[in-house]
Amino acid sequence: EAFARPTPRISEACCLVEHEWVDALMDISDGLSGDVGHMAAASGVKVVLEASAVPIADAALVALGAERALEAALHGGEDYELLFVTDQGVVDVDLFVQRFGLDLTRVGRVLEGEGVWLDRGEGDPRPLE
């Protein structure tokens, strides 16, 4: 349903900007890894995605298995959700959830450097292919 009839997150984006809660903001239409890559390049930073935090639909886990479902979640497109960067504790999560009924998911962190990296929790993060 979300793919066939995506919900534009215009009000949500406006709220984030109006409250000055974000340092960078865009929609995810080219897939999480692709759009994080665009954001990292434009900002001159390194983004480390945490594999365990990337949202994966239960149906994808059943149909594809954990590894392929993660790859689909990272590289698939047409998500039409918001991707934003902020400092920890800046966003009033309760207000956001109450107003829009959406959970926020922290999927990574921004560091000095460049590119998109993936942390699988098994040692040092590696560049995301």
mmCIF file of N, CA and C in Angstrom:
data_model
loop_
_atom_site.group_PDB
_atom_site.id
_atom_site.type_symbol
_atom_site.label_atom_id
_atom_site.label_comp_id
_atom_site.label_asym_id
_atom_site.label_seq_id
_atom_site.Cartn_x
_atom_site.Cartn_y
_atom_site.Cartn_z
ATOM 1 N N GLU A 1 0.823 -1.194 0.000
ATOM 2 C CA GLU A 1 0.000 0.000 0.000
ATOM 3 C C GLU A 1 0.868 1.260 0.000
ATOM 4 N N ALA A 2 1.937 1.271 0.807
ATOM 5 C CA ALA A 2 2.816 2.442 0.857
ATOM 6 C C ALA A 2 3.500 2.688 -0.483
ATOM 7 N N PHE A 3 3.820 1.606 -1.193
ATOM 8 C CA PHE A 3 4.451 1.740 -2.504
ATOM 9 C C PHE A 3 3.445 2.239 -3.534
ATOM 10 N N ALA A 4 2.239 1.663 -3.523
ATOM 11 C CA ALA A 4 1.221 2.014 -4.516
ATOM 12 C C ALA A 4 0.660 3.410 -4.288
ATOM 13 N N ARG A 5 0.522 3.796 -3.032
ATOM 14 C CA ARG A 5 -0.049 5.099 -2.686
ATOM 15 C C ARG A 5 0.787 5.749 -1.585
ATOM 16 N N PRO A 6 1.972 6.237 -1.938
ATOM 17 C CA PRO A 6 2.834 6.833 -0.909
ATOM 18 C C PRO A 6 2.190 8.072 -0.288
ATOM 19 N N THR A 7 2.461 8.267 0.971
ATOM 20 C CA THR A 7 1.965 9.437 1.690
ATOM 21 C C THR A 7 3.048 10.507 1.694
ATOM 22 N N PRO A 8 2.797 11.636 1.045
ATOM 23 C CA PRO A 8 3.800 12.704 1.076
ATOM 24 C C PRO A 8 3.996 13.193 2.513
ATOM 25 N N ARG A 9 5.216 13.303 2.929
ATOM 26 C CA ARG A 9 5.516 13.713 4.305
ATOM 27 C C ARG A 9 5.808 15.216 4.381
ATOM 28 N N ILE A 10 4.993 16.000 3.681
ATOM 29 C CA ILE A 10 5.213 17.444 3.610
ATOM 30 C C ILE A 10 5.010 18.103 4.967
ATOM 31 N N SER A 11 3.923 17.791 5.651
ATOM 32 C CA SER A 11 3.667 18.399 6.963
ATOM 33 C C SER A 11 4.747 18.018 7.957
ATOM 34 N N GLU A 12 5.183 16.776 7.897
ATOM 35 C CA GLU A 12 6.224 16.306 8.804
ATOM 36 C C GLU A 12 7.543 17.032 8.539
ATOM 37 N N ALA A 13 7.888 17.193 7.266
ATOM 38 C CA ALA A 13 9.116 17.902 6.902
ATOM 39 C C ALA A 13 9.042 19.360 7.340
ATOM 40 N N CYS A 14 7.896 19.986 7.119
ATOM 41 C CA CYS A 14 7.728 21.385 7.537
ATOM 42 C C CYS A 14 7.882 21.531 9.042
ATOM 43 N N CYS A 15 7.331 20.602 9.794
ATOM 44 C CA CYS A 15 7.453 20.632 11.256
ATOM 45 C C CYS A 15 8.914 20.560 11.678
ATOM 46 N N LEU A 16 9.658 19.642 11.085
ATOM 47 C CA LEU A 16 11.078 19.491 11.429
ATOM 48 C C LEU A 16 11.861 20.762 11.132
ATOM 49 N N VAL A 17 11.569 21.383 9.996
ATOM 50 C CA VAL A 17 12.277 22.596 9.596
ATOM 51 C C VAL A 17 11.832 23.787 10.444
ATOM 52 N N GLU A 18 10.525 23.950 10.643
ATOM 53 C CA GLU A 18 10.012 25.089 11.406
ATOM 54 C C GLU A 18 10.532 25.106 12.837
ATOM 55 N N HIS A 19 10.714 23.935 13.428
ATOM 56 C CA HIS A 19 11.243 23.859 14.790
ATOM 57 C C HIS A 19 12.777 23.896 14.823
ATOM 58 N N GLU A 20 13.387 23.983 13.648
ATOM 59 C CA GLU A 20 14.852 24.005 13.525
ATOM 60 C C GLU A 20 15.480 22.796 14.204
ATOM 61 N N TRP A 21 14.864 21.638 13.981
ATOM 62 C CA TRP A 21 15.331 20.390 14.576
ATOM 63 C C TRP A 21 16.339 19.658 13.706
ATOM 64 N N VAL A 22 16.485 20.058 12.445
ATOM 65 C CA VAL A 22 17.310 19.273 11.526
ATOM 66 C C VAL A 22 18.455 20.080 10.945
ATOM 67 N N ASP A 23 19.538 19.373 10.646
ATOM 68 C CA ASP A 23 20.678 19.974 9.966
ATOM 69 C C ASP A 23 20.647 19.661 8.471
ATOM 70 N N ALA A 24 20.017 18.559 8.107
ATOM 71 C CA ALA A 24 19.851 18.154 6.708
ATOM 72 C C ALA A 24 18.573 17.331 6.631
ATOM 73 N N LEU A 25 17.873 17.433 5.492
ATOM 74 C CA LEU A 25 16.581 16.757 5.346
ATOM 75 C C LEU A 25 16.314 16.481 3.878
ATOM 76 N N MET A 26 15.853 15.270 3.575
ATOM 77 C CA MET A 26 15.440 14.922 2.218
ATOM 78 C C MET A 26 14.499 13.735 2.278
ATOM 79 N N ASP A 27 13.835 13.462 1.170
ATOM 80 C CA ASP A 27 13.018 12.257 1.136
ATOM 81 C C ASP A 27 13.861 11.114 0.594
ATOM 82 N N ILE A 28 13.472 9.903 0.935
ATOM 83 C CA ILE A 28 14.173 8.711 0.452
ATOM 84 C C ILE A 28 13.375 8.170 -0.730
ATOM 85 N N SER A 29 13.884 8.421 -1.927
ATOM 86 C CA SER A 29 13.225 7.874 -3.110
ATOM 87 C C SER A 29 14.184 7.005 -3.921
ATOM 88 N N ASP A 30 15.488 7.187 -3.707
ATOM 89 C CA ASP A 30 16.493 6.391 -4.423
ATOM 90 C C ASP A 30 17.017 5.248 -3.571
ATOM 91 N N GLY A 31 16.346 4.962 -2.468
ATOM 92 C CA GLY A 31 16.809 3.939 -1.542
ATOM 93 C C GLY A 31 17.644 4.573 -0.447
ATOM 94 N N LEU A 32 17.627 3.955 0.709
ATOM 95 C CA LEU A 32 18.335 4.496 1.871
ATOM 96 C C LEU A 32 19.810 4.722 1.576
ATOM 97 N N SER A 33 20.501 3.712 1.065
ATOM 98 C CA SER A 33 21.942 3.854 0.843
ATOM 99 C C SER A 33 22.243 4.932 -0.192
ATOM 100 N N GLY A 34 21.457 4.997 -1.250
ATOM 101 C CA GLY A 34 21.697 6.000 -2.284
ATOM 102 C C GLY A 34 21.473 7.410 -1.786
ATOM 103 N N ASP A 35 20.378 7.621 -1.076
ATOM 104 C CA ASP A 35 20.085 8.968 -0.600
ATOM 105 C C ASP A 35 20.987 9.380 0.562
ATOM 106 N N VAL A 36 21.358 8.432 1.414
ATOM 107 C CA VAL A 36 22.348 8.754 2.450
ATOM 108 C C VAL A 36 23.666 9.140 1.780
ATOM 109 N N GLY A 37 23.990 8.452 0.685
ATOM 110 C CA GLY A 37 25.198 8.787 -0.064
ATOM 111 C C GLY A 37 25.148 10.194 -0.628
ATOM 112 N N HIS A 38 23.990 10.590 -1.168
ATOM 113 C CA HIS A 38 23.831 11.959 -1.679
ATOM 114 C C HIS A 38 24.011 12.965 -0.550
ATOM 115 N N MET A 39 23.392 12.678 0.598
ATOM 116 C CA MET A 39 23.464 13.592 1.730
ATOM 117 C C MET A 39 24.898 13.690 2.266
ATOM 118 N N ALA A 40 25.567 12.550 2.383
ATOM 119 C CA ALA A 40 26.945 12.543 2.883
ATOM 120 C C ALA A 40 27.862 13.327 1.948
ATOM 121 N N ALA A 41 27.711 13.117 0.647
ATOM 122 C CA ALA A 41 28.555 13.816 -0.330
ATOM 123 C C ALA A 41 28.312 15.323 -0.296
ATOM 124 N N ALA A 42 27.043 15.722 -0.234
ATOM 125 C CA ALA A 42 26.712 17.147 -0.217
ATOM 126 C C ALA A 42 27.185 17.825 1.053
ATOM 127 N N SER A 43 27.267 17.065 2.142
ATOM 128 C CA SER A 43 27.649 17.631 3.433
ATOM 129 C C SER A 43 29.121 17.435 3.755
ATOM 130 N N GLY A 44 29.822 16.624 2.963
ATOM 131 C CA GLY A 44 31.242 16.383 3.213
ATOM 132 C C GLY A 44 31.488 15.588 4.472
ATOM 133 N N VAL A 45 30.652 14.571 4.716
ATOM 134 C CA VAL A 45 30.769 13.765 5.933
ATOM 135 C C VAL A 45 30.718 12.278 5.598
ATOM 136 N N LYS A 46 31.008 11.489 6.609
ATOM 137 C CA LYS A 46 30.882 10.032 6.552
ATOM 138 C C LYS A 46 29.625 9.662 7.340
ATOM 139 N N VAL A 47 28.807 8.792 6.776
ATOM 140 C CA VAL A 47 27.634 8.305 7.484
ATOM 141 C C VAL A 47 27.802 6.807 7.693
ATOM 142 N N VAL A 48 27.642 6.385 8.930
ATOM 143 C CA VAL A 48 27.707 4.962 9.273
ATOM 144 C C VAL A 48 26.293 4.505 9.575
ATOM 145 N N LEU A 49 25.768 3.628 8.720
ATOM 146 C CA LEU A 49 24.457 3.028 8.955
ATOM 147 C C LEU A 49 24.626 1.804 9.843
ATOM 148 N N GLU A 50 23.713 1.623 10.770
ATOM 149 C CA GLU A 50 23.752 0.475 11.668
ATOM 150 C C GLU A 50 22.772 -0.571 11.147
ATOM 151 N N ALA A 51 23.302 -1.700 10.705
ATOM 152 C CA ALA A 51 22.482 -2.742 10.073
ATOM 153 C C ALA A 51 21.308 -3.141 10.962
ATOM 154 N N SER A 52 21.532 -3.246 12.251
ATOM 155 C CA SER A 52 20.472 -3.692 13.157
ATOM 156 C C SER A 52 19.359 -2.661 13.327
ATOM 157 N N ALA A 53 19.591 -1.412 12.911
ATOM 158 C CA ALA A 53 18.597 -0.357 13.073
ATOM 159 C C ALA A 53 17.797 -0.090 11.802
ATOM 160 N N VAL A 54 18.234 -0.621 10.675
ATOM 161 C CA VAL A 54 17.540 -0.380 9.410
ATOM 162 C C VAL A 54 16.196 -1.102 9.439
ATOM 163 N N PRO A 55 15.104 -0.366 9.244
ATOM 164 C CA PRO A 55 13.784 -1.003 9.269
ATOM 165 C C PRO A 55 13.617 -2.007 8.123
ATOM 166 N N ILE A 56 13.166 -3.203 8.473
ATOM 167 C CA ILE A 56 12.918 -4.248 7.489
ATOM 168 C C ILE A 56 11.540 -4.834 7.781
ATOM 169 N N ALA A 57 10.706 -4.892 6.763
ATOM 170 C CA ALA A 57 9.362 -5.440 6.931
ATOM 171 C C ALA A 57 9.444 -6.932 7.234
ATOM 172 N N ASP A 58 8.568 -7.389 8.125
ATOM 173 C CA ASP A 58 8.528 -8.815 8.470
ATOM 174 C C ASP A 58 8.341 -9.689 7.233
ATOM 175 N N ALA A 59 7.493 -9.234 6.316
ATOM 176 C CA ALA A 59 7.248 -10.013 5.096
ATOM 177 C C ALA A 59 8.519 -10.156 4.272
ATOM 178 N N ALA A 60 9.368 -9.131 4.266
ATOM 179 C CA ALA A 60 10.637 -9.210 3.529
ATOM 180 C C ALA A 60 11.573 -10.219 4.182
ATOM 181 N N LEU A 61 11.591 -10.249 5.502
ATOM 182 C CA LEU A 61 12.428 -11.229 6.206
ATOM 183 C C LEU A 61 12.002 -12.653 5.876
ATOM 184 N N VAL A 62 10.708 -12.883 5.849
ATOM 185 C CA VAL A 62 10.188 -14.213 5.545
ATOM 186 C C VAL A 62 10.486 -14.586 4.093
ATOM 187 N N ALA A 63 10.242 -13.666 3.189
ATOM 188 C CA ALA A 63 10.384 -13.961 1.764
ATOM 189 C C ALA A 63 11.841 -14.050 1.314
ATOM 190 N N LEU A 64 12.701 -13.206 1.883
ATOM 191 C CA LEU A 64 14.062 -13.084 1.376
ATOM 192 C C LEU A 64 15.141 -13.636 2.302
ATOM 193 N N GLY A 65 14.832 -13.771 3.577
ATOM 194 C CA GLY A 65 15.866 -14.102 4.547
ATOM 195 C C GLY A 65 16.533 -12.825 5.012
ATOM 196 N N ALA A 66 17.222 -12.889 6.128
ATOM 197 C CA ALA A 66 17.756 -11.691 6.784
ATOM 198 C C ALA A 66 18.732 -10.907 5.916
ATOM 199 N N GLU A 67 19.687 -11.573 5.290
ATOM 200 C CA GLU A 67 20.720 -10.868 4.538
ATOM 201 C C GLU A 67 20.155 -10.189 3.289
ATOM 202 N N ARG A 68 19.367 -10.919 2.514
ATOM 203 C CA ARG A 68 18.794 -10.325 1.302
ATOM 204 C C ARG A 68 17.767 -9.250 1.639
ATOM 205 N N ALA A 69 17.058 -9.411 2.742
ATOM 206 C CA ALA A 69 16.090 -8.389 3.158
ATOM 207 C C ALA A 69 16.810 -7.102 3.553
ATOM 208 N N LEU A 70 17.949 -7.240 4.228
ATOM 209 C CA LEU A 70 18.740 -6.049 4.572
ATOM 210 C C LEU A 70 19.219 -5.361 3.302
ATOM 211 N N GLU A 71 19.718 -6.123 2.342
ATOM 212 C CA GLU A 71 20.176 -5.542 1.072
ATOM 213 C C GLU A 71 19.023 -4.810 0.371
ATOM 214 N N ALA A 72 17.844 -5.405 0.376
ATOM 215 C CA ALA A 72 16.678 -4.770 -0.244
ATOM 216 C C ALA A 72 16.311 -3.478 0.488
ATOM 217 N N ALA A 73 16.374 -3.504 1.813
ATOM 218 C CA ALA A 73 16.049 -2.312 2.601
ATOM 219 C C ALA A 73 17.073 -1.200 2.366
ATOM 220 N N LEU A 74 18.322 -1.572 2.193
ATOM 221 C CA LEU A 74 19.379 -0.577 1.970
ATOM 222 C C LEU A 74 19.336 0.008 0.560
ATOM 223 N N HIS A 75 19.122 -0.843 -0.429
ATOM 224 C CA HIS A 75 19.322 -0.421 -1.816
ATOM 225 C C HIS A 75 18.044 -0.283 -2.630
ATOM 226 N N GLY A 76 16.918 -0.764 -2.104
ATOM 227 C CA GLY A 76 15.649 -0.613 -2.821
ATOM 228 C C GLY A 76 15.239 0.842 -2.834
ATOM 229 N N GLY A 77 14.351 1.196 -3.711
ATOM 230 C CA GLY A 77 13.934 2.588 -3.812
ATOM 231 C C GLY A 77 12.454 2.768 -3.600
ATOM 232 N N GLU A 78 12.027 3.981 -3.880
ATOM 233 C CA GLU A 78 10.624 4.362 -3.821
ATOM 234 C C GLU A 78 10.046 4.269 -2.415
ATOM 235 N N ASP A 79 10.849 4.582 -1.400
ATOM 236 C CA ASP A 79 10.368 4.528 -0.018
ATOM 237 C C ASP A 79 9.498 5.728 0.334
ATOM 238 N N TYR A 80 9.860 6.889 -0.150
ATOM 239 C CA TYR A 80 9.131 8.121 0.110
ATOM 240 C C TYR A 80 8.927 8.392 1.593
ATOM 241 N N GLU A 81 9.955 8.157 2.354
ATOM 242 C CA GLU A 81 9.966 8.553 3.761
ATOM 243 C C GLU A 81 11.007 9.654 3.910
ATOM 244 N N LEU A 82 11.108 10.224 5.100
ATOM 245 C CA LEU A 82 12.061 11.302 5.323
ATOM 246 C C LEU A 82 13.360 10.773 5.912
ATOM 247 N N LEU A 83 14.430 11.370 5.485
ATOM 248 C CA LEU A 83 15.755 11.107 6.020
ATOM 249 C C LEU A 83 16.257 12.446 6.540
ATOM 250 N N PHE A 84 16.648 12.472 7.815
ATOM 251 C CA PHE A 84 17.177 13.733 8.312
ATOM 252 C C PHE A 84 18.305 13.494 9.290
ATOM 253 N N VAL A 85 19.106 14.540 9.450
ATOM 254 C CA VAL A 85 20.243 14.522 10.365
ATOM 255 C C VAL A 85 19.988 15.576 11.427
ATOM 256 N N THR A 86 20.225 15.195 12.664
ATOM 257 C CA THR A 86 20.071 16.112 13.785
ATOM 258 C C THR A 86 20.998 15.668 14.905
ATOM 259 N N ASP A 87 21.240 16.551 15.825
ATOM 260 C CA ASP A 87 21.982 16.159 17.022
ATOM 261 C C ASP A 87 21.060 15.393 17.945
ATOM 262 N N GLN A 88 21.628 14.475 18.689
ATOM 263 C CA GLN A 88 20.840 13.660 19.608
ATOM 264 C C GLN A 88 20.149 14.553 20.636
ATOM 265 N N GLY A 89 18.864 14.285 20.878
ATOM 266 C CA GLY A 89 18.101 15.006 21.891
ATOM 267 C C GLY A 89 17.471 16.300 21.418
ATOM 268 N N VAL A 90 17.672 16.690 20.163
ATOM 269 C CA VAL A 90 17.133 17.954 19.659
ATOM 270 C C VAL A 90 15.648 17.826 19.313
ATOM 271 N N VAL A 91 15.263 16.746 18.665
ATOM 272 C CA VAL A 91 13.875 16.566 18.222
ATOM 273 C C VAL A 91 12.993 16.195 19.408
ATOM 274 N N ASP A 92 11.871 16.881 19.540
ATOM 275 C CA ASP A 92 10.869 16.516 20.537
ATOM 276 C C ASP A 92 10.098 15.326 19.968
ATOM 277 N N VAL A 93 10.601 14.134 20.229
ATOM 278 C CA VAL A 93 10.051 12.909 19.647
ATOM 279 C C VAL A 93 8.595 12.725 20.043
ATOM 280 N N ASP A 94 8.270 12.975 21.301
ATOM 281 C CA ASP A 94 6.889 12.801 21.759
ATOM 282 C C ASP A 94 5.935 13.712 20.989
ATOM 283 N N LEU A 95 6.311 14.965 20.800
ATOM 284 C CA LEU A 95 5.480 15.896 20.044
ATOM 285 C C LEU A 95 5.316 15.423 18.605
ATOM 286 N N PHE A 96 6.416 14.984 17.996
ATOM 287 C CA PHE A 96 6.369 14.522 16.611
ATOM 288 C C PHE A 96 5.458 13.305 16.471
ATOM 289 N N VAL A 97 5.616 12.344 17.357
ATOM 290 C CA VAL A 97 4.796 11.125 17.304
ATOM 291 C C VAL A 97 3.329 11.463 17.559
ATOM 292 N N GLN A 98 3.078 12.313 18.540
ATOM 293 C CA GLN A 98 1.699 12.685 18.851
ATOM 294 C C GLN A 98 1.045 13.413 17.673
ATOM 295 N N ARG A 99 1.769 14.307 17.056
ATOM 296 C CA ARG A 99 1.199 15.101 15.968
ATOM 297 C C ARG A 99 0.971 14.276 14.696
ATOM 298 N N PHE A 100 1.915 13.378 14.391
ATOM 299 C CA PHE A 100 1.866 12.692 13.101
ATOM 300 C C PHE A 100 1.629 11.188 13.189
ATOM 301 N N GLY A 101 1.703 10.623 14.383
ATOM 302 C CA GLY A 101 1.493 9.192 14.534
ATOM 303 C C GLY A 101 2.574 8.345 13.873
ATOM 304 N N LEU A 102 3.760 8.895 13.745
ATOM 305 C CA LEU A 102 4.886 8.196 13.112
ATOM 306 C C LEU A 102 6.012 7.994 14.111
ATOM 307 N N ASP A 103 6.582 6.821 14.088
ATOM 308 C CA ASP A 103 7.775 6.586 14.891
ATOM 309 C C ASP A 103 8.990 7.089 14.136
ATOM 310 N N LEU A 104 9.966 7.566 14.866
ATOM 311 C CA LEU A 104 11.242 7.968 14.281
ATOM 312 C C LEU A 104 12.248 6.856 14.544
ATOM 313 N N THR A 105 13.080 6.573 13.561
ATOM 314 C CA THR A 105 14.056 5.504 13.678
ATOM 315 C C THR A 105 15.447 6.058 13.424
ATOM 316 N N ARG A 106 16.319 5.929 14.404
ATOM 317 C CA ARG A 106 17.719 6.319 14.229
ATOM 318 C C ARG A 106 18.421 5.171 13.520
ATOM 319 N N VAL A 107 18.938 5.422 12.321
ATOM 320 C CA VAL A 107 19.548 4.350 11.530
ATOM 321 C C VAL A 107 21.062 4.463 11.430
ATOM 322 N N GLY A 108 21.623 5.537 11.966
ATOM 323 C CA GLY A 108 23.072 5.675 11.850
ATOM 324 C C GLY A 108 23.595 6.905 12.542
ATOM 325 N N ARG A 109 24.847 7.212 12.199
ATOM 326 C CA ARG A 109 25.510 8.360 12.813
ATOM 327 C C ARG A 109 26.404 9.031 11.779
ATOM 328 N N VAL A 110 26.668 10.310 12.017
ATOM 329 C CA VAL A 110 27.496 11.112 11.127
ATOM 330 C C VAL A 110 28.847 11.329 11.790
ATOM 331 N N LEU A 111 29.903 11.106 11.007
ATOM 332 C CA LEU A 111 31.266 11.253 11.509
ATOM 333 C C LEU A 111 32.102 12.049 10.508
ATOM 334 N N GLU A 112 33.299 12.420 10.919
ATOM 335 C CA GLU A 112 34.228 13.025 9.970
ATOM 336 C C GLU A 112 34.660 11.963 8.975
ATOM 337 N N GLY A 113 34.854 12.359 7.745
ATOM 338 C CA GLY A 113 35.273 11.442 6.702
ATOM 339 C C GLY A 113 34.364 11.584 5.504
ATOM 340 N N GLU A 114 34.242 10.503 4.740
ATOM 341 C CA GLU A 114 33.380 10.560 3.564
ATOM 342 C C GLU A 114 32.798 9.197 3.259
ATOM 343 N N GLY A 115 31.704 9.209 2.530
ATOM 344 C CA GLY A 115 31.078 7.983 2.077
ATOM 345 C C GLY A 115 30.054 7.428 3.040
ATOM 346 N N VAL A 116 29.512 6.279 2.646
ATOM 347 C CA VAL A 116 28.525 5.567 3.457
ATOM 348 C C VAL A 116 29.136 4.251 3.876
ATOM 349 N N TRP A 117 29.058 3.970 5.145
ATOM 350 C CA TRP A 117 29.640 2.774 5.738
ATOM 351 C C TRP A 117 28.531 1.985 6.413
ATOM 352 N N LEU A 118 28.750 0.689 6.584
ATOM 353 C CA LEU A 118 27.762 -0.163 7.243
ATOM 354 C C LEU A 118 28.399 -0.833 8.440
ATOM 355 N N ASP A 119 27.743 -0.689 9.587
ATOM 356 C CA ASP A 119 28.180 -1.336 10.823
ATOM 357 C C ASP A 119 27.252 -2.516 11.082
ATOM 358 N N ARG A 120 27.791 -3.709 10.931
ATOM 359 C CA ARG A 120 27.004 -4.929 11.161
ATOM 360 C C ARG A 120 27.140 -5.419 12.601
ATOM 361 N N GLY A 121 27.851 -4.662 13.441
ATOM 362 C CA GLY A 121 28.032 -5.045 14.831
ATOM 363 C C GLY A 121 29.038 -6.161 15.016
ATOM 364 N N GLU A 122 29.876 -6.382 14.008
ATOM 365 C CA GLU A 122 30.854 -7.474 14.052
ATOM 366 C C GLU A 122 32.271 -6.941 13.942
ATOM 367 N N GLY A 123 32.529 -5.776 14.487
ATOM 368 C CA GLY A 123 33.857 -5.170 14.348
ATOM 369 C C GLY A 123 33.715 -3.792 13.722
ATOM 370 N N ASP A 124 34.737 -3.391 13.013
ATOM 371 C CA ASP A 124 34.744 -2.060 12.410
ATOM 372 C C ASP A 124 33.766 -1.970 11.246
ATOM 373 N N PRO A 125 33.097 -0.807 11.112
ATOM 374 C CA PRO A 125 32.239 -0.607 9.947
ATOM 375 C C PRO A 125 33.055 -0.706 8.661
ATOM 376 N N ARG A 126 32.379 -1.080 7.581
ATOM 377 C CA ARG A 126 33.030 -1.191 6.268
ATOM 378 C C ARG A 126 32.291 -0.327 5.262
ATOM 379 N N PRO A 127 33.005 0.142 4.251
ATOM 380 C CA PRO A 127 32.322 0.922 3.221
ATOM 381 C C PRO A 127 31.170 0.120 2.621
ATOM 382 N N LEU A 128 30.069 0.787 2.395
ATOM 383 C CA LEU A 128 28.896 0.129 1.825
ATOM 384 C C LEU A 128 29.049 0.097 0.319
ATOM 385 N N GLU A 129 28.984 -1.089 -0.226
ATOM 386 C CA GLU A 129 29.105 -1.272 -1.686
ATOM 387 C C GLU A 129 27.773 -0.976 -2.340
#
